[in-house]
XYZ file of C-alpha atoms in Angstrom:
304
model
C -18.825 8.166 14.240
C -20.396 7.093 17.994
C -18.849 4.178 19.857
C -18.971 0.815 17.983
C -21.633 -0.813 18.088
C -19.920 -4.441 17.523
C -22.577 -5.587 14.692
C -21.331 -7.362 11.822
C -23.130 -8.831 8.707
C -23.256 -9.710 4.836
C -25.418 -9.221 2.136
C -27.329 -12.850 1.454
C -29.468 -13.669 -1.675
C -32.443 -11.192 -1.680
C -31.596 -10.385 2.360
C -29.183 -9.684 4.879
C -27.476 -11.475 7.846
C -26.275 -9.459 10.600
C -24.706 -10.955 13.788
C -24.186 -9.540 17.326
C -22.170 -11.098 20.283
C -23.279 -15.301 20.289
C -26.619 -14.544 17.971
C -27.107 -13.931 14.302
C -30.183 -13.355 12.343
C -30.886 -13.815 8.649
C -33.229 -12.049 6.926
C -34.621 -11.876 3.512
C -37.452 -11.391 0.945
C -39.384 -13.993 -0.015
C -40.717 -14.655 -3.474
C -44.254 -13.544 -1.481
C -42.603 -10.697 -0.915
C -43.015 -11.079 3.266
C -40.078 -10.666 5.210
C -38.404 -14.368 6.834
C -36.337 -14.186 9.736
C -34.391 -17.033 11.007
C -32.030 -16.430 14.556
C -29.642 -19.101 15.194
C -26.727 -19.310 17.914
C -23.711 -18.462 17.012
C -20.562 -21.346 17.332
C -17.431 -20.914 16.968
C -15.618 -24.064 15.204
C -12.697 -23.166 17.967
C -13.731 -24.762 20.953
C -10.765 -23.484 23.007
C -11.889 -20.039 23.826
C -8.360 -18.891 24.482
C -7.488 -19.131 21.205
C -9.953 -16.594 20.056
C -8.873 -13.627 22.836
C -4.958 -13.696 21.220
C -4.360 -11.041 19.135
C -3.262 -12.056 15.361
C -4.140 -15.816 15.806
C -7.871 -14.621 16.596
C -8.337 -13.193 13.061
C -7.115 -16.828 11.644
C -9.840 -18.228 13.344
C -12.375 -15.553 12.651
C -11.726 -15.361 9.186
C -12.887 -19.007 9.022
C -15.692 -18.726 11.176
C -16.938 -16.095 9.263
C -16.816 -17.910 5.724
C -18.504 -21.318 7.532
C -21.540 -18.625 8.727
C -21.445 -17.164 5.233
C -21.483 -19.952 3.362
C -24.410 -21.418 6.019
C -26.722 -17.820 5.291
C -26.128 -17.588 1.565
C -27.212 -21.136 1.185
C -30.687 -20.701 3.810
C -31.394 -17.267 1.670
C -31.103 -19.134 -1.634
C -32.804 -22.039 -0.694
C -36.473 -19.467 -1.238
C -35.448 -19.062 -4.658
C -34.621 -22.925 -5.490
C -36.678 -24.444 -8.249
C -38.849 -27.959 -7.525
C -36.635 -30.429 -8.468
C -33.792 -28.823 -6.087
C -36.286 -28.133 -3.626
C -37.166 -31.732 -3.961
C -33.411 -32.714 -3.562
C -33.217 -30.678 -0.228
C -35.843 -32.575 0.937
C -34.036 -35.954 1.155
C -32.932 -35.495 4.966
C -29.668 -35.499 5.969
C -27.659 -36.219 8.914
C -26.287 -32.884 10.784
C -23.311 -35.098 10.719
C -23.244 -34.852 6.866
C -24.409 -31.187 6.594
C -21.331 -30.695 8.504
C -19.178 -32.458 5.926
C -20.925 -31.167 2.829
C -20.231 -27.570 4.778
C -16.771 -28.221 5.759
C -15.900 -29.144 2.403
C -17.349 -25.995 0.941
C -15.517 -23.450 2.378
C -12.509 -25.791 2.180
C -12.737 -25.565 -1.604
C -13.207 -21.777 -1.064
C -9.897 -21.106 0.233
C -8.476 -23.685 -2.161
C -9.690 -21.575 -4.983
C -9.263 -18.027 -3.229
C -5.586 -18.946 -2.766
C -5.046 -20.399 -5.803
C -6.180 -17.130 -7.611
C -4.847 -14.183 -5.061
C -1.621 -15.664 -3.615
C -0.319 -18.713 -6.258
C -1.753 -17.166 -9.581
C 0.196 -13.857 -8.564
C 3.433 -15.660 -7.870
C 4.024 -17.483 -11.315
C 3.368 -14.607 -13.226
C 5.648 -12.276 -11.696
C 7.949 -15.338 -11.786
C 8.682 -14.398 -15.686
C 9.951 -11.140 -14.923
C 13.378 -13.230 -13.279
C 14.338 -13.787 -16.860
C 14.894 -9.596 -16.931
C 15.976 -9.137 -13.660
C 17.029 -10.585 -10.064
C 15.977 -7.864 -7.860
C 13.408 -9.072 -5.281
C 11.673 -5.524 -4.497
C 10.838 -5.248 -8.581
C 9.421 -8.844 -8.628
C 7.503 -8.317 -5.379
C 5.972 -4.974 -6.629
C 5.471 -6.442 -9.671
C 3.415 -9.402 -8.156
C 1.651 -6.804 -5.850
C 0.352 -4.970 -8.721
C -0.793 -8.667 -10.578
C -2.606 -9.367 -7.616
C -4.548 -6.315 -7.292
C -5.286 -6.375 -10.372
C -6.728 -9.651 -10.437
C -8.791 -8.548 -6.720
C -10.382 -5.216 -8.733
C -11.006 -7.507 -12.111
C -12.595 -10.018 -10.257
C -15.348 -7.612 -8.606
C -15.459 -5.781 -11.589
C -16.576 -8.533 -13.495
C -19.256 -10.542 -11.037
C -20.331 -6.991 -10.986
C -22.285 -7.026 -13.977
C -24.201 -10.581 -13.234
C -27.753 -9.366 -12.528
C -28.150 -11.527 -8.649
C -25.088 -9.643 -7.830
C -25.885 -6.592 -8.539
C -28.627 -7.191 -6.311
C -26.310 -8.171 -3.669
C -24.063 -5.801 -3.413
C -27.466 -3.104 -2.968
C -28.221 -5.291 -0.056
C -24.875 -5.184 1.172
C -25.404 -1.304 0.985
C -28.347 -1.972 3.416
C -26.525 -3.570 5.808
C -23.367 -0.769 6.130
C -26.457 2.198 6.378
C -28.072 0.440 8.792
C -24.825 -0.099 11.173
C -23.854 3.685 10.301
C -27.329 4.997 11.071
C -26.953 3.357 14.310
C -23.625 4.636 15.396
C -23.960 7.755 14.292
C -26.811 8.245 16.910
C -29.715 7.854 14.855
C -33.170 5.571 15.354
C -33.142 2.833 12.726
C -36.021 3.837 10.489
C -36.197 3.339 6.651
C -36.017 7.231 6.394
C -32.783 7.503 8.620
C -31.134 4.397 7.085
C -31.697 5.739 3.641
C -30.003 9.035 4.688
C -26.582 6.649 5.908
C -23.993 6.276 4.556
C -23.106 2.828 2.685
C -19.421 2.845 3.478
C -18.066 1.294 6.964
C -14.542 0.704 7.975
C -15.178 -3.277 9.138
C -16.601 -4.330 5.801
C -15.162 -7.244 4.564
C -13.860 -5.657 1.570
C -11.694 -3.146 3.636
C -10.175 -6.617 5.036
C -9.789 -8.280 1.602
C -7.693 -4.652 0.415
C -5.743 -4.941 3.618
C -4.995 -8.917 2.798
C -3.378 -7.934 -0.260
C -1.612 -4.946 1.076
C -0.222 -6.954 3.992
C 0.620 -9.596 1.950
C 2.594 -7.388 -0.439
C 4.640 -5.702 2.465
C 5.419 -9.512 3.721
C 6.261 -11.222 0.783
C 8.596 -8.282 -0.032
C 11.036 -10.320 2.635
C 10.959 -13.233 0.590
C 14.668 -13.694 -0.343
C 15.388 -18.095 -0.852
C 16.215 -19.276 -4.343
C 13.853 -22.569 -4.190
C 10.725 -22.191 -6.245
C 9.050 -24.795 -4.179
C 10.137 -22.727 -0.843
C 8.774 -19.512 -2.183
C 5.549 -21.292 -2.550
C 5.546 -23.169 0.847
C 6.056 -19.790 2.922
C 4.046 -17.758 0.761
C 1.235 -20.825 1.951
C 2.778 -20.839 5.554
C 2.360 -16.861 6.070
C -1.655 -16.842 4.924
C -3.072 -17.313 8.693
C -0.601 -14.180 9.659
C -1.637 -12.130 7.171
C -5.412 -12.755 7.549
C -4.325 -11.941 11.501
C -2.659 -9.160 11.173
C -5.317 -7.624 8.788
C -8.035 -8.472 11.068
C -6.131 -6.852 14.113
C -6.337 -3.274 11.878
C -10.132 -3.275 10.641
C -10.817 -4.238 14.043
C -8.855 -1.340 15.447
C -10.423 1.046 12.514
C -14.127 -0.113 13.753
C -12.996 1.425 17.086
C -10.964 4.546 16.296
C -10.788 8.224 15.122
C -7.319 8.517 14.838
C -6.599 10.501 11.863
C -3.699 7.852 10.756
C -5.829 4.912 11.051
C -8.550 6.685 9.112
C -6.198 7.477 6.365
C -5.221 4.123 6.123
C -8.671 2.879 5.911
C -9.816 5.016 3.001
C -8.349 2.791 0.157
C -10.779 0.407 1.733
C -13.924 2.952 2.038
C -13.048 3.826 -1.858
C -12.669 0.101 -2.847
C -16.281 -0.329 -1.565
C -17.806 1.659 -3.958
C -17.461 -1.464 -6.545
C -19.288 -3.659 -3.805
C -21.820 -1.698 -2.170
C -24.743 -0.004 -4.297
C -27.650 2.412 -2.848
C -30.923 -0.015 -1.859
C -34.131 0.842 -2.333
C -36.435 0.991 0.819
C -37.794 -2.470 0.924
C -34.089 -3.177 1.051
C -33.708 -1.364 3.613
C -36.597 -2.836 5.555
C -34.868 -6.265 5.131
C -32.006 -5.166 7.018
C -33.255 -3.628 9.723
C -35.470 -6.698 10.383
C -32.221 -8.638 10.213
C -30.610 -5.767 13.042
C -33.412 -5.528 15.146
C -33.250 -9.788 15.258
C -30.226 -9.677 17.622
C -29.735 -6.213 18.352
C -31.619 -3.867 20.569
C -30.632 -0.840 18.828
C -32.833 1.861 21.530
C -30.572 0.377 24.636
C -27.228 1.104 22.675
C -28.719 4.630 21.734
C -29.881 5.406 25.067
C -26.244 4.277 26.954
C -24.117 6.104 23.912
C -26.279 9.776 24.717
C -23.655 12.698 24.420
């Protein structure tokens, strides 16, 4: 693996966003079959800059940021595929004023649901196992194991739906391209194809460490009040999306044989969501790359 090229990205309906430094680019397939690519500017909802240089409380933030861009792509890419009465619908304009509402209250009901199902849902059923025992490392293991449980059973199932399957093949495109990149190699279909579709900053790498972290922390858990158990469980989700950040970000950037090690639960876990794209896949992506990224400068300064 070269030196990091800094690219990030996600799999969209039918396309793929990637983003580099203050630019990201979404591209997909049309129903025409030609290739759309939008660029926009990338903003940060921080507007103290400060805030996003601090280690821990940067991957807060960034988590965030990156579900408001998500949420902003996936809705652009699926807007091609809209039938005419919701196409219609779009068409009433709105004010960016109310986009920004309608958008903030998306990914607000996001996390509600995310930490309803992988940090509450968790809690109450381990719960029942203090009517066997009183032992805090049992009941935190055991609500550990309920929780990744619930992660893998989740992706298992949205697995099967047909549009995801799809996704997850362009979210294949999107690690080969980044890997064909920093492993030296000129982004063409045929070298992409060759890549592999693993990488250690994919978001699902983070998700495994969330729930690893969260395990290790919750572990020091020890007050008798339900309600308290809930309220720091609730308290400690900003540190644990730092901290987890902190490590894929250092795993993006390192060798070390320890670090690697550590990642490769991650690399394994993203064989449930990352499949093998076909070439017009493929082509998608690299549009998306080559949007915001001049891939033959970063080639030519990382020679040797």
């Amino acid at each position: 693996m070269g030196k990091s090229s800094n690219i990030g990205g996600q799999a969209v309906i039918e396309g793929v966003m990637m983003r580099s430094g203050d630019q990201y680019a979404v591209a997909v397939r049309k129903p025409d079959q030609e290739i759309e690519v939008k660029v926009e500017d990338y903003k940060s909802f921080i507007k103290h800059k400060k805030l996003t240089t601090i280690p821990i409380i940067r991957g807060a933030f960034n988590f965030i940021d990156s579900m408001v861009v998500g949420m902003k792509t996936l809705t652009y890419s699926a807007s091609f595929y809209e039938d005419e009465e919701e196409v219609k619908e779009k068409e009433k304009p709105k004010s960016e004023k109310q986009e920004k509402v309608i958008m903030g209250f998306t990914v607000a009901f996001s996390l509600l649901i995310s930490i309803g199902m992988f940090m509450i849902l968790p809690y109450f059923i381990a719960s029942f196992l203090r009517r066997f025992t009183d032992s805090y490392a049992i009941i935190a293991i055991a609500e550990a194991v309920i929780r990744m449980v619930i992660f893998i059973g989740y992706i298992v199932l949205i697995s099967f739906m047909k549009d995801i399957k799809r996704l997850f093949r362009y979210h294949g495109a999107e690690h080969k391209c980044i890997n064909c990149i920093e492993t030296g190699h000129p982004l063409t279909v045929e070298n992409v194809m060759k890549s592999s579709k693993q990488h250690k900053r994919c978001g699902t790498s983070f998700l495994l460490i969330v729930v690893f972290i969260t395990a290790i922390l919750f572990m020091f858990i020890k007050v008798d009040s339900p309600v308290l158990r809930v309220v720091i469980r609730l308290l400690l989700i900003p540190v644990i999306a730092g901290i987890s950040y902190e490590f894929i970000r250092l795993a993006g950037r390192s060798d070390n044989k320890l670090v690697n090690i550590l990642s490769k639960p991650g690399m394994w876990m993203q064989n449930l969501t990352t499949k093998e794209p076909d070439e017009r896949m493929v082509e998608v992506a690299i549009a998306s790359v080559e949007a915001v990224f001049d891939w033959e400068k970063y080639l030519a300064d990382n020679k040797g």
